[in-house]
PDB file of C-alpha atoms in Angstrom:
ATOM      1  CA  MET A   1     102.981  43.091  82.971  1.00 96.00           C
ATOM      2  CA  LYS A   2     100.391  42.028  80.398  1.00 98.00           C
ATOM      3  CA  ALA A   3      96.894  43.178  79.514  1.00 98.00           C
ATOM      4  CA  VAL A   4      94.555  40.272  78.830  1.00 98.00           C
ATOM      5  CA  MET A   5      91.159  40.802  77.231  1.00 98.00           C
ATOM      6  CA  ILE A   6      88.722  37.903  77.496  1.00 98.00           C
ATOM      7  CA  ILE A   7      85.591  38.020  75.334  1.00 96.00           C
ATOM      8  CA  PHE A   8      82.906  35.482  76.163  1.00 95.00           C
ATOM      9  CA  ASN A   9      79.256  34.653  75.658  1.00 93.00           C
ATOM     10  CA  GLN A  10      77.237  35.765  78.682  1.00 93.00           C
ATOM     11  CA  ALA A  11      76.232  32.119  79.122  1.00 92.00           C
ATOM     12  CA  ASN A  12      79.776  31.614  80.464  1.00 94.00           C
ATOM     13  CA  THR A  13      79.555  34.369  83.098  1.00 95.00           C
ATOM     14  CA  GLU A  14      79.647  32.098  86.158  1.00 95.00           C
ATOM     15  CA  ARG A  15      82.433  29.975  84.690  1.00 95.00           C
ATOM     16  CA  VAL A  16      84.564  33.046  83.954  1.00 96.00           C
ATOM     17  CA  GLU A  17      83.997  34.439  87.461  1.00 96.00           C
ATOM     18  CA  TYR A  18      84.990  31.056  88.922  1.00 96.00           C
ATOM     19  CA  MET A  19      88.077  30.890  86.679  1.00 97.00           C
ATOM     20  CA  LEU A  20      89.286  34.334  87.782  1.00 97.00           C
ATOM     21  CA  GLY A  21      88.723  33.460  91.434  1.00 97.00           C
ATOM     22  CA  LYS A  22      90.523  30.147  91.118  1.00 97.00           C
ATOM     23  CA  LEU A  23      93.521  31.884  89.496  1.00 97.00           C
ATOM     24  CA  GLU A  24      93.419  34.625  92.163  1.00 97.00           C
ATOM     25  CA  ILE A  25      92.978  37.362  89.580  1.00 97.00           C
ATOM     26  CA  ARG A  26      91.349  40.100  91.612  1.00 94.00           C
ATOM     27  CA  GLY A  27      91.703  43.200  89.473  1.00 95.00           C
ATOM     28  CA  TYR A  28      89.703  43.487  86.279  1.00 97.00           C
ATOM     29  CA  THR A  29      87.233  45.667  84.414  1.00 97.00           C
ATOM     30  CA  TRP A  30      84.020  44.040  83.232  1.00 97.00           C
ATOM     31  CA  PHE A  31      82.176  45.258  80.135  1.00 97.00           C
ATOM     32  CA  SER A  32      78.683  43.770  79.832  1.00 93.00           C
ATOM     33  CA  GLU A  33      76.428  43.648  76.795  1.00 92.00           C
ATOM     34  CA  VAL A  34      79.229  43.653  74.231  1.00 94.00           C
ATOM     35  CA  LYS A  35      78.150  43.131  70.631  1.00 91.00           C
ATOM     36  CA  GLY A  36      80.201  41.379  67.980  1.00 89.00           C
ATOM     37  CA  ARG A  37      80.921  38.333  65.897  1.00 87.00           C
ATOM     38  CA  GLY A  38      83.793  35.862  65.926  1.00 82.00           C
ATOM     39  CA  SER A  39      86.162  35.999  62.974  1.00 75.00           C
ATOM     40  CA  GLU A  40      86.096  32.305  62.049  1.00 75.00           C
ATOM     41  CA  THR A  41      83.027  30.375  63.172  1.00 75.00           C
ATOM     42  CA  GLY A  42      81.322  32.696  65.641  1.00 77.00           C
ATOM     43  CA  GLU A  43      77.657  33.570  65.367  1.00 82.00           C
ATOM     44  CA  PRO A  44      76.721  37.244  65.797  1.00 85.00           C
ATOM     45  CA  ARG A  45      75.914  38.361  69.354  1.00 89.00           C
ATOM     46  CA  MET A  46      73.895  41.529  68.818  1.00 89.00           C
ATOM     47  CA  GLY A  47      71.123  41.549  71.421  1.00 86.00           C
ATOM     48  CA  THR A  48      68.511  41.777  68.661  1.00 91.00           C
ATOM     49  CA  HIS A  49      65.460  39.708  67.836  1.00 92.00           C
ATOM     50  CA  THR A  50      67.441  37.895  65.143  1.00 92.00           C
ATOM     51  CA  TRP A  51      70.677  37.522  67.142  1.00 89.00           C
ATOM     52  CA  PRO A  52      69.573  37.757  70.804  1.00 90.00           C
ATOM     53  CA  GLU A  53      72.702  36.558  72.600  1.00 90.00           C
ATOM     54  CA  MET A  54      75.273  38.992  73.981  1.00 94.00           C
ATOM     55  CA  ASN A  55      78.925  38.839  74.979  1.00 94.00           C
ATOM     56  CA  SER A  56      80.799  40.280  77.911  1.00 97.00           C
ATOM     57  CA  THR A  57      84.434  41.333  78.021  1.00 98.00           C
ATOM     58  CA  ILE A  58      86.931  41.386  80.875  1.00 98.00           C
ATOM     59  CA  LEU A  59      90.152  43.366  80.766  1.00 98.00           C
ATOM     60  CA  THR A  60      92.770  42.509  83.368  1.00 98.00           C
ATOM     61  CA  MET A  61      96.401  43.457  83.949  1.00 97.00           C
ATOM     62  CA  ILE A  62      98.445  40.547  85.280  1.00 97.00           C
ATOM     63  CA  PRO A  63     102.105  39.610  85.782  1.00 96.00           C
ATOM     64  CA  ASP A  64     103.795  37.973  82.808  1.00 97.00           C
ATOM     65  CA  GLU A  65     104.117  34.678  84.671  1.00 97.00           C
ATOM     66  CA  ALA A  66     100.321  34.461  85.181  1.00 97.00           C
ATOM     67  CA  VAL A  67      99.460  34.685  81.476  1.00 98.00           C
ATOM     68  CA  ASP A  68     100.002  31.037  80.505  1.00 98.00           C
ATOM     69  CA  GLY A  69      97.801  29.771  83.337  1.00 98.00           C
ATOM     70  CA  LEU A  70      95.002  32.146  82.388  1.00 98.00           C
ATOM     71  CA  LEU A  71      95.204  31.267  78.691  1.00 98.00           C
ATOM     72  CA  GLU A  72      95.151  27.556  79.535  1.00 98.00           C
ATOM     73  CA  ALA A  73      92.026  28.081  81.658  1.00 97.00           C
ATOM     74  CA  VAL A  74      90.378  29.993  78.792  1.00 97.00           C
ATOM     75  CA  ARG A  75      91.291  27.198  76.363  1.00 97.00           C
ATOM     76  CA  LYS A  76      89.745  24.594  78.681  1.00 96.00           C
ATOM     77  CA  LEU A  77      86.611  26.707  79.063  1.00 95.00           C
ATOM     78  CA  ASP A  78      86.308  26.954  75.280  1.00 94.00           C
ATOM     79  CA  GLU A  79      86.646  23.167  74.975  1.00 94.00           C
ATOM     80  CA  ILE A  80      83.573  22.685  77.199  1.00 91.00           C
ATOM     81  CA  ASN A  81      81.302  24.149  74.527  1.00 84.00           C
ATOM     82  CA  LYS A  82      82.881  25.468  71.323  1.00 83.00           C
ATOM     83  CA  GLU A  83      79.551  26.902  70.108  1.00 82.00           C
ATOM     84  CA  VAL A  84      79.284  29.255  73.092  1.00 85.00           C
ATOM     85  CA  GLY A  85      82.804  30.550  72.550  1.00 85.00           C
ATOM     86  CA  VAL A  86      85.434  32.378  74.551  1.00 93.00           C
ATOM     87  CA  ARG A  87      88.586  34.119  73.328  1.00 95.00           C
ATOM     88  CA  ALA A  88      91.528  35.828  75.003  1.00 97.00           C
ATOM     89  CA  PHE A  89      94.011  38.362  73.650  1.00 97.00           C
ATOM     90  CA  VAL A  90      97.262  39.527  75.268  1.00 98.00           C
ATOM     91  CA  TRP A  91      99.117  42.844  74.989  1.00 98.00           C
ATOM     92  CA  ASN A  92     102.262  44.196  76.595  1.00 98.00           C
ATOM     93  CA  VAL A  93     101.713  46.923  79.167  1.00 96.00           C
ATOM     94  CA  GLU A  94     104.532  49.421  78.762  1.00 95.00           C
ATOM     95  CA  LYS A  95     103.693  51.769  81.649  1.00 93.00           C
ATOM     96  CA  THR A  96     100.997  52.361  84.253  1.00 91.00           C
ATOM     97  CA  VAL A  97     100.139  55.058  86.770  1.00 92.00           C
TER      98      VAL A  97
END
């Protein structure tokens, strides 16, 4: 099992919801109004007058075999508009209760 964290500009909210539905990923935790800045070319998303945009983050636990499909969907979403931005990170899940 893998943990996948997807961080995205709130402008992509509907696209991310559609992507999860299309991939039949039902279980996730959604964090709204996440502040931050991309490490390479990302503009700050701080919810301030100067940097008004915000991000959201989704954390989902999925089977290993579902990871490549999700990452490919995230890559395609990022290609639609690189300036808006979306990133995904994957961790091993050792145990759950």
